[in-house]
Amino acid sequence: MKTIKWFLFLSFLVLWQPLSAQKKVKLAFKQYEKGNIESALNLLDVIDPNERETEYYFVRVLCTLENTELDAFPELVKALNQSNPTYIVDPKLKKKLNNIYALNSDTYTELKYRVYLHIFQHYLTQSSYTLWNKHLALFPESVFRDSAFYLSASTGLQEALNDGGNPKLLEEVYKKYNSTVSTQHIAKEAYQSWATIEFTDAENKNSSEAYKAFAQKFPDVDLAKSARLKAQNIDKIQALNSRDTTLLQSYLATYGAGGESREALSLLDSLHFQYVLEDFSLQKYARYIRNFPSTPLRYVLDSIFDMHLLDAIDNAEFE
């Protein structure tokens, strides 16, 4: 009942007495100190926008801080910035604001902390990757920006790992947070998880191209070595089954002639050997020994060459 009477009195006072904007703000501040937030806001609401000064925004922030919700946070921060006494150069006005409202650089800093804490705690109750990114975009000057950035990274990773993993989101988390020391371990986990999903996709495709693409995309993960070996094995089987000299030569040019490639080299040697035998000539023989200078089949062809050479000598002598 007392509150209603006071509200009616204030309404009468505002309507019938030509109170200045400064007096209304001062009166609103007193109502705030008494806990009459609604009365204080009623006084503030009737002040002409063109007459709103630093103290007006300070009192409004005090009155609305605890009840401001998500959509109104940007307006709250805007009012907070407009209540900053640092920009006031008149020493008399600074002293006046301090005496009447206890508004100074220290109390402003304290209020700023309270505002951003309220915002941060609200986002914390609804924590999500999208919301933390929104927090970072809307409140770059927040004293909790580093915490919001870290939570953005961790919630992004959590959401990216849900339902079997989201490779696009894992890639985004890795690229976005890898350059910051505090979130590099999160980015590394995202990278490893992203690589694992991509490797599984390559395994499902089970093609040389898929494995090579994976190894090129993730050259520094342990799975890259496995991918390269799988690609080589597929290429080797394809080359061996084809019995095509061009394909075998391409395989050997890519992977070399040692280790896993010996079988391909042996087959290529055999195919060239058969080609030379089909219609033996000095030119074919010379080309063969240039490409296969020390294979077992080389010595067979050497014997054949010797026979052809002796025949040529005998024919020459006979003639």
PDB file of C-alpha atoms in Angstrom:
ATOM      1  CA  MET A   1       0.000   0.000   0.000  1.00  0.00           C
ATOM      2  CA  LYS A   2       2.854   2.303   0.889  1.00  0.00           C
ATOM      3  CA  THR A   3       4.495   1.629  -2.490  1.00  0.00           C
ATOM      4  CA  ILE A   4       1.294   2.481  -4.357  1.00  0.00           C
ATOM      5  CA  LYS A   5       0.920   5.760  -2.473  1.00  0.00           C
ATOM      6  CA  TRP A   6       4.502   6.652  -3.206  1.00  0.00           C
ATOM      7  CA  PHE A   7       4.027   5.811  -6.872  1.00  0.00           C
ATOM      8  CA  LEU A   8       0.946   8.049  -7.053  1.00  0.00           C
ATOM      9  CA  PHE A   9       2.830  10.834  -5.346  1.00  0.00           C
ATOM     10  CA  LEU A  10       5.692  10.593  -7.796  1.00  0.00           C
ATOM     11  CA  SER A  11       3.309  10.538 -10.736  1.00  0.00           C
ATOM     12  CA  PHE A  12       1.629  13.679  -9.446  1.00  0.00           C
ATOM     13  CA  LEU A  13       5.005  15.287  -8.883  1.00  0.00           C
ATOM     14  CA  VAL A  14       6.198  14.528 -12.396  1.00  0.00           C
ATOM     15  CA  LEU A  15       2.991  15.616 -14.059  1.00  0.00           C
ATOM     16  CA  TRP A  16       2.374  18.819 -12.163  1.00  0.00           C
ATOM     17  CA  GLN A  17       5.804  20.118 -11.269  1.00  0.00           C
ATOM     18  CA  PRO A  18       8.333  21.089 -13.943  1.00  0.00           C
ATOM     19  CA  LEU A  19      11.173  18.964 -12.581  1.00  0.00           C
ATOM     20  CA  SER A  20      14.405  19.198 -14.535  1.00  0.00           C
ATOM     21  CA  ALA A  21      15.942  16.077 -15.989  1.00  0.00           C
ATOM     22  CA  GLN A  22      18.742  16.233 -13.425  1.00  0.00           C
ATOM     23  CA  LYS A  23      16.261  16.375 -10.534  1.00  0.00           C
ATOM     24  CA  LYS A  24      14.309  13.430 -11.932  1.00  0.00           C
ATOM     25  CA  VAL A  25      17.487  11.384 -12.190  1.00  0.00           C
ATOM     26  CA  LYS A  26      18.480  12.354  -8.664  1.00  0.00           C
ATOM     27  CA  LEU A  27      15.031  11.399  -7.393  1.00  0.00           C
ATOM     28  CA  ALA A  28      15.174   8.134  -9.333  1.00  0.00           C
ATOM     29  CA  PHE A  29      18.533   7.342  -7.752  1.00  0.00           C
ATOM     30  CA  LYS A  30      17.063   7.829  -4.274  1.00  0.00           C
ATOM     31  CA  GLN A  31      14.243   5.461  -5.177  1.00  0.00           C
ATOM     32  CA  TYR A  32      16.796   2.935  -6.371  1.00  0.00           C
ATOM     33  CA  GLU A  33      18.655   3.164  -3.060  1.00  0.00           C
ATOM     34  CA  LYS A  34      15.392   2.479  -1.234  1.00  0.00           C
ATOM     35  CA  GLY A  35      14.712  -0.536  -3.410  1.00  0.00           C
ATOM     36  CA  ASN A  36      11.817   1.096  -5.304  1.00  0.00           C
ATOM     37  CA  ILE A  37      13.070   0.046  -8.726  1.00  0.00           C
ATOM     38  CA  GLU A  38       9.742   0.454 -10.518  1.00  0.00           C
ATOM     39  CA  SER A  39       9.331   3.996  -9.227  1.00  0.00           C
ATOM     40  CA  ALA A  40      12.871   4.854 -10.240  1.00  0.00           C
ATOM     41  CA  LEU A  41      12.313   3.534 -13.780  1.00  0.00           C
ATOM     42  CA  ASN A  42       9.053   5.493 -14.103  1.00  0.00           C
ATOM     43  CA  LEU A  43      10.969   8.659 -13.357  1.00  0.00           C
ATOM     44  CA  LEU A  44      13.711   7.797 -15.834  1.00  0.00           C
ATOM     45  CA  ASP A  45      11.263   6.874 -18.604  1.00  0.00           C
ATOM     46  CA  VAL A  46       9.724  10.360 -18.776  1.00  0.00           C
ATOM     47  CA  ILE A  47      13.044  12.110 -19.305  1.00  0.00           C
ATOM     48  CA  ASP A  48      13.453  13.477 -22.794  1.00  0.00           C
ATOM     49  CA  PRO A  49      16.119  11.540 -24.729  1.00  0.00           C
ATOM     50  CA  ASN A  50      17.849  14.817 -25.559  1.00  0.00           C
ATOM     51  CA  GLU A  51      18.298  15.551 -21.846  1.00  0.00           C
ATOM     52  CA  ARG A  52      19.788  12.238 -20.845  1.00  0.00           C
ATOM     53  CA  GLU A  53      23.295  12.640 -19.477  1.00  0.00           C
ATOM     54  CA  THR A  54      25.914  10.405 -17.897  1.00  0.00           C
ATOM     55  CA  GLU A  55      24.104  10.078 -14.556  1.00  0.00           C
ATOM     56  CA  TYR A  56      20.865   9.050 -16.274  1.00  0.00           C
ATOM     57  CA  TYR A  57      22.535   6.035 -17.907  1.00  0.00           C
ATOM     58  CA  PHE A  58      24.339   5.150 -14.690  1.00  0.00           C
ATOM     59  CA  VAL A  59      21.091   5.019 -12.696  1.00  0.00           C
ATOM     60  CA  ARG A  60      19.303   3.145 -15.497  1.00  0.00           C
ATOM     61  CA  VAL A  61      21.974   0.463 -15.564  1.00  0.00           C
ATOM     62  CA  LEU A  62      21.735   0.114 -11.789  1.00  0.00           C
ATOM     63  CA  CYS A  63      17.951  -0.280 -12.009  1.00  0.00           C
ATOM     64  CA  THR A  64      17.781  -2.682 -14.947  1.00  0.00           C
ATOM     65  CA  LEU A  65      20.905  -4.796 -14.442  1.00  0.00           C
ATOM     66  CA  GLU A  66      19.418  -7.737 -12.560  1.00  0.00           C
ATOM     67  CA  ASN A  67      16.277  -8.011 -14.699  1.00  0.00           C
ATOM     68  CA  THR A  68      17.779  -7.639 -18.163  1.00  0.00           C
ATOM     69  CA  GLU A  69      17.410 -10.683 -20.418  1.00  0.00           C
ATOM     70  CA  LEU A  70      19.349 -11.945 -23.428  1.00  0.00           C
ATOM     71  CA  ASP A  71      17.818  -9.775 -26.158  1.00  0.00           C
ATOM     72  CA  ALA A  72      18.296  -6.575 -24.133  1.00  0.00           C
ATOM     73  CA  PHE A  73      21.939  -7.130 -23.226  1.00  0.00           C
ATOM     74  CA  PRO A  74      23.310  -4.977 -26.082  1.00  0.00           C
ATOM     75  CA  GLU A  75      21.170  -2.043 -24.895  1.00  0.00           C
ATOM     76  CA  LEU A  76      22.388  -2.592 -21.343  1.00  0.00           C
ATOM     77  CA  VAL A  77      26.017  -2.443 -22.482  1.00  0.00           C
ATOM     78  CA  LYS A  78      25.274   0.634 -24.586  1.00  0.00           C
ATOM     79  CA  ALA A  79      23.858   2.372 -21.497  1.00  0.00           C
ATOM     80  CA  LEU A  80      26.870   1.225 -19.482  1.00  0.00           C
ATOM     81  CA  ASN A  81      29.255   2.811 -21.991  1.00  0.00           C
ATOM     82  CA  GLN A  82      27.256   6.035 -21.900  1.00  0.00           C
ATOM     83  CA  SER A  83      27.606   6.138 -18.103  1.00  0.00           C
ATOM     84  CA  ASN A  84      31.399   6.146 -18.228  1.00  0.00           C
ATOM     85  CA  PRO A  85      32.626   9.213 -16.308  1.00  0.00           C
ATOM     86  CA  THR A  86      36.106   8.953 -17.780  1.00  0.00           C
ATOM     87  CA  TYR A  87      35.075  11.095 -20.740  1.00  0.00           C
ATOM     88  CA  ILE A  88      33.931  13.981 -18.519  1.00  0.00           C
ATOM     89  CA  VAL A  89      36.519  16.764 -18.467  1.00  0.00           C
ATOM     90  CA  ASP A  90      34.716  19.251 -16.185  1.00  0.00           C
ATOM     91  CA  PRO A  91      36.139  18.678 -12.670  1.00  0.00           C
ATOM     92  CA  LYS A  92      33.080  20.252 -11.022  1.00  0.00           C
ATOM     93  CA  LEU A  93      30.745  17.883 -12.818  1.00  0.00           C
ATOM     94  CA  LYS A  94      32.959  14.934 -11.893  1.00  0.00           C
ATOM     95  CA  LYS A  95      32.847  15.973  -8.259  1.00  0.00           C
ATOM     96  CA  LYS A  96      29.075  16.420  -8.419  1.00  0.00           C
ATOM     97  CA  LEU A  97      28.505  12.963  -9.906  1.00  0.00           C
ATOM     98  CA  ASN A  98      30.729  11.455  -7.253  1.00  0.00           C
ATOM     99  CA  ASN A  99      28.995  13.269  -4.397  1.00  0.00           C
ATOM    100  CA  ILE A 100      25.424  12.557  -5.524  1.00  0.00           C
ATOM    101  CA  TYR A 101      25.657   9.176  -7.245  1.00  0.00           C
ATOM    102  CA  ALA A 102      29.018   7.852  -6.047  1.00  0.00           C
ATOM    103  CA  LEU A 103      29.874   7.707  -9.729  1.00  0.00           C
ATOM    104  CA  ASN A 104      33.609   7.712 -10.420  1.00  0.00           C
ATOM    105  CA  SER A 105      36.128   5.627 -12.318  1.00  0.00           C
ATOM    106  CA  ASP A 106      36.258   2.998  -9.573  1.00  0.00           C
ATOM    107  CA  THR A 107      32.510   2.565  -9.180  1.00  0.00           C
ATOM    108  CA  TYR A 108      32.114   2.550 -12.957  1.00  0.00           C
ATOM    109  CA  THR A 109      34.704  -0.225 -13.230  1.00  0.00           C
ATOM    110  CA  GLU A 110      32.841  -2.147 -10.538  1.00  0.00           C
ATOM    111  CA  LEU A 111      29.543  -1.666 -12.369  1.00  0.00           C
ATOM    112  CA  LYS A 112      31.129  -2.729 -15.620  1.00  0.00           C
ATOM    113  CA  TYR A 113      32.286  -5.939 -13.960  1.00  0.00           C
ATOM    114  CA  ARG A 114      28.780  -6.568 -12.581  1.00  0.00           C
ATOM    115  CA  VAL A 115      27.167  -6.003 -15.979  1.00  0.00           C
ATOM    116  CA  TYR A 116      29.483  -8.357 -17.839  1.00  0.00           C
ATOM    117  CA  LEU A 117      29.287 -10.908 -15.029  1.00  0.00           C
ATOM    118  CA  HIS A 118      25.472 -10.891 -15.291  1.00  0.00           C
ATOM    119  CA  ILE A 119      25.702 -11.360 -19.061  1.00  0.00           C
ATOM    120  CA  PHE A 120      28.333 -14.081 -18.758  1.00  0.00           C
ATOM    121  CA  GLN A 121      26.346 -16.014 -16.161  1.00  0.00           C
ATOM    122  CA  HIS A 122      23.231 -15.825 -18.314  1.00  0.00           C
ATOM    123  CA  TYR A 123      25.090 -17.293 -21.290  1.00  0.00           C
ATOM    124  CA  LEU A 124      26.595 -19.901 -19.003  1.00  0.00           C
ATOM    125  CA  THR A 125      23.134 -21.254 -18.141  1.00  0.00           C
ATOM    126  CA  GLN A 126      22.368 -21.706 -21.861  1.00  0.00           C
ATOM    127  CA  SER A 127      25.862 -22.685 -22.949  1.00  0.00           C
ATOM    128  CA  SER A 128      26.167 -23.549 -26.638  1.00  0.00           C
ATOM    129  CA  TYR A 129      28.676 -22.978 -29.411  1.00  0.00           C
ATOM    130  CA  THR A 130      26.353 -20.589 -31.222  1.00  0.00           C
ATOM    131  CA  LEU A 131      25.616 -18.550 -28.093  1.00  0.00           C
ATOM    132  CA  TRP A 132      29.257 -18.211 -27.080  1.00  0.00           C
ATOM    133  CA  ASN A 133      30.119 -16.996 -30.562  1.00  0.00           C
ATOM    134  CA  LYS A 134      27.282 -14.503 -30.216  1.00  0.00           C
ATOM    135  CA  HIS A 135      28.693 -13.395 -26.862  1.00  0.00           C
ATOM    136  CA  LEU A 136      32.121 -12.845 -28.435  1.00  0.00           C
ATOM    137  CA  ALA A 137      30.645 -10.860 -31.320  1.00  0.00           C
ATOM    138  CA  LEU A 138      28.369  -8.662 -29.194  1.00  0.00           C
ATOM    139  CA  PHE A 139      30.632  -8.030 -26.206  1.00  0.00           C
ATOM    140  CA  PRO A 140      34.259  -7.751 -27.369  1.00  0.00           C
ATOM    141  CA  GLU A 141      35.107  -5.543 -24.361  1.00  0.00           C
ATOM    142  CA  SER A 142      33.762  -7.974 -21.777  1.00  0.00           C
ATOM    143  CA  VAL A 143      36.095  -8.682 -18.874  1.00  0.00           C
ATOM    144  CA  PHE A 144      35.055 -12.310 -19.365  1.00  0.00           C
ATOM    145  CA  ARG A 145      35.963 -12.410 -23.034  1.00  0.00           C
ATOM    146  CA  ASP A 146      38.828 -14.886 -22.553  1.00  0.00           C
ATOM    147  CA  SER A 147      36.564 -17.227 -20.606  1.00  0.00           C
ATOM    148  CA  ALA A 148      33.861 -16.906 -23.264  1.00  0.00           C
ATOM    149  CA  PHE A 149      36.433 -17.661 -25.961  1.00  0.00           C
ATOM    150  CA  TYR A 150      37.584 -20.798 -24.140  1.00  0.00           C
ATOM    151  CA  LEU A 151      33.987 -21.952 -23.597  1.00  0.00           C
ATOM    152  CA  SER A 152      33.261 -21.298 -27.257  1.00  0.00           C
ATOM    153  CA  ALA A 153      36.099 -23.664 -28.156  1.00  0.00           C
ATOM    154  CA  SER A 154      35.164 -26.391 -25.672  1.00  0.00           C
ATOM    155  CA  THR A 155      31.428 -26.367 -26.462  1.00  0.00           C
ATOM    156  CA  GLY A 156      32.243 -26.291 -30.167  1.00  0.00           C
ATOM    157  CA  LEU A 157      34.330 -29.431 -29.751  1.00  0.00           C
ATOM    158  CA  GLN A 158      31.636 -31.145 -27.659  1.00  0.00           C
ATOM    159  CA  GLU A 159      28.940 -30.402 -30.216  1.00  0.00           C
ATOM    160  CA  ALA A 160      31.206 -31.443 -33.095  1.00  0.00           C
ATOM    161  CA  LEU A 161      31.765 -34.848 -31.472  1.00  0.00           C
ATOM    162  CA  ASN A 162      28.066 -35.549 -30.955  1.00  0.00           C
ATOM    163  CA  ASP A 163      26.262 -38.162 -33.063  1.00  0.00           C
ATOM    164  CA  GLY A 164      29.368 -39.721 -34.516  1.00  0.00           C
ATOM    165  CA  GLY A 165      31.116 -36.450 -35.247  1.00  0.00           C
ATOM    166  CA  ASN A 166      30.617 -33.464 -37.530  1.00  0.00           C
ATOM    167  CA  PRO A 167      33.728 -33.091 -39.753  1.00  0.00           C
ATOM    168  CA  LYS A 168      32.837 -29.565 -40.897  1.00  0.00           C
ATOM    169  CA  LEU A 169      32.434 -28.303 -37.343  1.00  0.00           C
ATOM    170  CA  LEU A 170      35.591 -30.122 -36.233  1.00  0.00           C
ATOM    171  CA  GLU A 171      37.476 -28.414 -39.049  1.00  0.00           C
ATOM    172  CA  GLU A 172      36.028 -25.049 -38.006  1.00  0.00           C
ATOM    173  CA  VAL A 173      37.003 -25.568 -34.364  1.00  0.00           C
ATOM    174  CA  TYR A 174      40.531 -26.588 -35.354  1.00  0.00           C
ATOM    175  CA  LYS A 175      41.123 -23.615 -37.647  1.00  0.00           C
ATOM    176  CA  LYS A 176      39.477 -21.096 -35.325  1.00  0.00           C
ATOM    177  CA  TYR A 177      41.228 -22.016 -32.075  1.00  0.00           C
ATOM    178  CA  ASN A 178      44.591 -23.458 -33.104  1.00  0.00           C
ATOM    179  CA  SER A 179      46.371 -20.104 -33.105  1.00  0.00           C
ATOM    180  CA  THR A 180      45.539 -19.295 -29.461  1.00  0.00           C
ATOM    181  CA  VAL A 181      47.689 -20.917 -26.771  1.00  0.00           C
ATOM    182  CA  SER A 182      44.852 -21.423 -24.279  1.00  0.00           C
ATOM    183  CA  THR A 183      42.749 -23.381 -26.789  1.00  0.00           C
ATOM    184  CA  GLN A 184      45.413 -25.194 -28.813  1.00  0.00           C
ATOM    185  CA  HIS A 185      44.837 -28.468 -26.960  1.00  0.00           C
ATOM    186  CA  ILE A 186      41.136 -28.271 -27.903  1.00  0.00           C
ATOM    187  CA  ALA A 187      42.040 -27.525 -31.522  1.00  0.00           C
ATOM    188  CA  LYS A 188      44.453 -30.477 -31.554  1.00  0.00           C
ATOM    189  CA  GLU A 189      41.731 -32.829 -30.292  1.00  0.00           C
ATOM    190  CA  ALA A 190      39.359 -31.467 -32.935  1.00  0.00           C
ATOM    191  CA  TYR A 191      42.015 -32.043 -35.613  1.00  0.00           C
ATOM    192  CA  GLN A 192      42.631 -35.649 -34.537  1.00  0.00           C
ATOM    193  CA  SER A 193      38.888 -36.392 -34.410  1.00  0.00           C
ATOM    194  CA  TRP A 194      38.376 -34.737 -37.776  1.00  0.00           C
ATOM    195  CA  ALA A 195      41.202 -36.846 -39.262  1.00  0.00           C
ATOM    196  CA  THR A 196      39.735 -40.045 -37.804  1.00  0.00           C
ATOM    197  CA  ILE A 197      36.334 -39.362 -39.391  1.00  0.00           C
ATOM    198  CA  GLU A 198      37.918 -38.505 -42.729  1.00  0.00           C
ATOM    199  CA  PHE A 199      40.041 -41.678 -42.605  1.00  0.00           C
ATOM    200  CA  THR A 200      36.924 -43.770 -41.980  1.00  0.00           C
ATOM    201  CA  ASP A 201      35.351 -42.116 -45.002  1.00  0.00           C
ATOM    202  CA  ALA A 202      38.430 -42.996 -47.077  1.00  0.00           C
ATOM    203  CA  GLU A 203      38.203 -46.593 -45.858  1.00  0.00           C
ATOM    204  CA  ASN A 204      34.563 -46.758 -46.916  1.00  0.00           C
ATOM    205  CA  LYS A 205      35.508 -45.545 -50.406  1.00  0.00           C
ATOM    206  CA  ASN A 206      38.553 -47.843 -50.385  1.00  0.00           C
ATOM    207  CA  SER A 207      40.187 -46.232 -53.388  1.00  0.00           C
ATOM    208  CA  SER A 208      43.725 -45.115 -54.014  1.00  0.00           C
ATOM    209  CA  GLU A 209      42.493 -41.584 -54.715  1.00  0.00           C
ATOM    210  CA  ALA A 210      40.619 -41.384 -51.406  1.00  0.00           C
ATOM    211  CA  TYR A 211      43.629 -42.560 -49.394  1.00  0.00           C
ATOM    212  CA  LYS A 212      46.000 -40.215 -51.217  1.00  0.00           C
ATOM    213  CA  ALA A 213      43.646 -37.288 -50.680  1.00  0.00           C
ATOM    214  CA  PHE A 214      43.506 -38.092 -46.965  1.00  0.00           C
ATOM    215  CA  ALA A 215      47.296 -38.331 -46.645  1.00  0.00           C
ATOM    216  CA  GLN A 216      47.679 -35.004 -48.418  1.00  0.00           C
ATOM    217  CA  LYS A 217      45.026 -33.354 -46.237  1.00  0.00           C
ATOM    218  CA  PHE A 218      46.385 -34.741 -42.956  1.00  0.00           C
ATOM    219  CA  PRO A 219      50.118 -35.290 -43.571  1.00  0.00           C
ATOM    220  CA  ASP A 220      51.142 -35.085 -39.906  1.00  0.00           C
ATOM    221  CA  VAL A 221      48.761 -37.594 -38.299  1.00  0.00           C
ATOM    222  CA  ASP A 222      49.661 -41.227 -37.654  1.00  0.00           C
ATOM    223  CA  LEU A 223      46.855 -42.384 -39.945  1.00  0.00           C
ATOM    224  CA  ALA A 224      48.539 -40.683 -42.921  1.00  0.00           C
ATOM    225  CA  LYS A 225      51.199 -43.421 -43.061  1.00  0.00           C
ATOM    226  CA  SER A 226      48.500 -46.087 -43.050  1.00  0.00           C
ATOM    227  CA  ALA A 227      46.627 -44.238 -45.802  1.00  0.00           C
ATOM    228  CA  ARG A 228      49.730 -44.046 -47.991  1.00  0.00           C
ATOM    229  CA  LEU A 229      50.397 -47.765 -47.553  1.00  0.00           C
ATOM    230  CA  LYS A 230      46.786 -48.621 -48.415  1.00  0.00           C
ATOM    231  CA  ALA A 231      46.944 -46.416 -51.519  1.00  0.00           C
ATOM    232  CA  GLN A 232      50.193 -48.061 -52.589  1.00  0.00           C
ATOM    233  CA  ASN A 233      48.762 -51.539 -52.082  1.00  0.00           C
ATOM    234  CA  ILE A 234      45.679 -50.724 -54.188  1.00  0.00           C
ATOM    235  CA  ASP A 235      47.856 -49.245 -56.944  1.00  0.00           C
ATOM    236  CA  LYS A 236      50.166 -52.277 -56.839  1.00  0.00           C
ATOM    237  CA  ILE A 237      47.319 -54.772 -57.144  1.00  0.00           C
ATOM    238  CA  GLN A 238      45.827 -52.783 -59.998  1.00  0.00           C
ATOM    239  CA  ALA A 239      49.171 -52.593 -61.812  1.00  0.00           C
ATOM    240  CA  LEU A 240      49.920 -56.286 -61.284  1.00  0.00           C
ATOM    241  CA  ASN A 241      46.492 -57.432 -62.407  1.00  0.00           C
ATOM    242  CA  SER A 242      46.574 -55.233 -65.480  1.00  0.00           C
ATOM    243  CA  ARG A 243      49.954 -56.590 -66.661  1.00  0.00           C
ATOM    244  CA  ASP A 244      50.237 -53.283 -68.475  1.00  0.00           C
ATOM    245  CA  THR A 245      53.790 -52.003 -68.795  1.00  0.00           C
ATOM    246  CA  THR A 246      52.741 -48.351 -68.807  1.00  0.00           C
ATOM    247  CA  LEU A 247      50.763 -48.791 -65.578  1.00  0.00           C
ATOM    248  CA  LEU A 248      53.594 -50.741 -63.966  1.00  0.00           C
ATOM    249  CA  GLN A 249      56.130 -48.085 -64.929  1.00  0.00           C
ATOM    250  CA  SER A 250      53.853 -45.375 -63.519  1.00  0.00           C
ATOM    251  CA  TYR A 251      53.529 -47.326 -60.277  1.00  0.00           C
ATOM    252  CA  LEU A 252      57.312 -47.735 -59.955  1.00  0.00           C
ATOM    253  CA  ALA A 253      57.871 -44.061 -60.755  1.00  0.00           C
ATOM    254  CA  THR A 254      55.496 -43.152 -57.927  1.00  0.00           C
ATOM    255  CA  TYR A 255      56.605 -45.589 -55.243  1.00  0.00           C
ATOM    256  CA  GLY A 256      60.143 -46.597 -56.252  1.00  0.00           C
ATOM    257  CA  ALA A 257      61.520 -50.042 -56.991  1.00  0.00           C
ATOM    258  CA  GLY A 258      62.271 -51.242 -53.452  1.00  0.00           C
ATOM    259  CA  GLY A 259      60.259 -52.826 -50.655  1.00  0.00           C
ATOM    260  CA  GLU A 260      56.622 -53.395 -51.614  1.00  0.00           C
ATOM    261  CA  SER A 261      57.434 -52.618 -55.256  1.00  0.00           C
ATOM    262  CA  ARG A 262      59.741 -55.564 -55.976  1.00  0.00           C
ATOM    263  CA  GLU A 263      56.864 -57.692 -57.272  1.00  0.00           C
ATOM    264  CA  ALA A 264      55.842 -54.982 -59.713  1.00  0.00           C
ATOM    265  CA  LEU A 265      59.429 -54.562 -60.869  1.00  0.00           C
ATOM    266  CA  SER A 266      59.766 -58.313 -61.407  1.00  0.00           C
ATOM    267  CA  LEU A 267      56.576 -58.423 -63.475  1.00  0.00           C
ATOM    268  CA  LEU A 268      57.659 -55.445 -65.578  1.00  0.00           C
ATOM    269  CA  ASP A 269      61.004 -57.144 -66.154  1.00  0.00           C
ATOM    270  CA  SER A 270      59.242 -60.332 -67.243  1.00  0.00           C
ATOM    271  CA  LEU A 271      56.929 -58.492 -69.650  1.00  0.00           C
ATOM    272  CA  HIS A 272      59.821 -56.643 -71.281  1.00  0.00           C
ATOM    273  CA  PHE A 273      61.767 -59.893 -71.461  1.00  0.00           C
ATOM    274  CA  GLN A 274      58.902 -61.571 -73.320  1.00  0.00           C
ATOM    275  CA  TYR A 275      58.648 -58.588 -75.658  1.00  0.00           C
ATOM    276  CA  VAL A 276      62.344 -58.890 -76.548  1.00  0.00           C
ATOM    277  CA  LEU A 277      62.077 -62.647 -77.091  1.00  0.00           C
ATOM    278  CA  GLU A 278      59.111 -62.343 -79.456  1.00  0.00           C
ATOM    279  CA  ASP A 279      61.271 -60.780 -82.121  1.00  0.00           C
ATOM    280  CA  PHE A 280      64.807 -60.451 -80.876  1.00  0.00           C
ATOM    281  CA  SER A 281      66.813 -57.517 -82.169  1.00  0.00           C
ATOM    282  CA  LEU A 282      69.883 -55.616 -81.112  1.00  0.00           C
ATOM    283  CA  GLN A 283      67.806 -52.480 -80.537  1.00  0.00           C
ATOM    284  CA  LYS A 284      65.346 -54.298 -78.239  1.00  0.00           C
ATOM    285  CA  TYR A 285      68.185 -55.957 -76.369  1.00  0.00           C
ATOM    286  CA  ALA A 286      70.014 -52.649 -75.860  1.00  0.00           C
ATOM    287  CA  ARG A 287      66.826 -50.963 -74.589  1.00  0.00           C
ATOM    288  CA  TYR A 288      66.182 -53.850 -72.192  1.00  0.00           C
ATOM    289  CA  ILE A 289      69.639 -53.912 -70.586  1.00  0.00           C
ATOM    290  CA  ARG A 290      69.466 -50.140 -70.184  1.00  0.00           C
ATOM    291  CA  ASN A 291      66.226 -50.462 -68.165  1.00  0.00           C
ATOM    292  CA  PHE A 292      67.091 -53.729 -66.388  1.00  0.00           C
ATOM    293  CA  PRO A 293      70.875 -53.846 -66.063  1.00  0.00           C
ATOM    294  CA  SER A 294      71.139 -56.484 -63.286  1.00  0.00           C
ATOM    295  CA  THR A 295      68.063 -58.724 -63.245  1.00  0.00           C
ATOM    296  CA  PRO A 296      68.249 -62.541 -63.555  1.00  0.00           C
ATOM    297  CA  LEU A 297      66.532 -62.432 -66.932  1.00  0.00           C
ATOM    298  CA  ARG A 298      69.219 -60.102 -68.215  1.00  0.00           C
ATOM    299  CA  TYR A 299      71.704 -62.971 -68.245  1.00  0.00           C
ATOM    300  CA  VAL A 300      69.323 -65.134 -70.295  1.00  0.00           C
ATOM    301  CA  LEU A 301      69.152 -62.408 -72.916  1.00  0.00           C
ATOM    302  CA  ASP A 302      72.922 -62.023 -72.780  1.00  0.00           C
ATOM    303  CA  SER A 303      73.224 -65.666 -73.802  1.00  0.00           C
ATOM    304  CA  ILE A 304      70.732 -65.211 -76.613  1.00  0.00           C
ATOM    305  CA  PHE A 305      72.586 -62.112 -77.734  1.00  0.00           C
ATOM    306  CA  ASP A 306      75.851 -64.052 -77.748  1.00  0.00           C
ATOM    307  CA  MET A 307      74.243 -66.728 -79.909  1.00  0.00           C
ATOM    308  CA  HIS A 308      72.957 -64.125 -82.360  1.00  0.00           C
ATOM    309  CA  LEU A 309      76.373 -62.510 -82.396  1.00  0.00           C
ATOM    310  CA  LEU A 310      78.104 -65.820 -83.186  1.00  0.00           C
ATOM    311  CA  ASP A 311      75.578 -66.542 -85.936  1.00  0.00           C
ATOM    312  CA  ALA A 312      76.267 -63.152 -87.414  1.00  0.00           C
ATOM    313  CA  ILE A 313      80.013 -63.775 -87.313  1.00  0.00           C
ATOM    314  CA  ASP A 314      79.644 -67.215 -88.908  1.00  0.00           C
ATOM    315  CA  ASN A 315      77.439 -65.832 -91.656  1.00  0.00           C
ATOM    316  CA  ALA A 316      79.920 -63.092 -92.308  1.00  0.00           C
ATOM    317  CA  GLU A 317      82.788 -65.546 -92.614  1.00  0.00           C
ATOM    318  CA  PHE A 318      80.764 -67.830 -94.851  1.00  0.00           C
ATOM    319  CA  GLU A 319      80.001 -64.997 -97.163  1.00  0.00           C
TER     320      GLU A 319
END
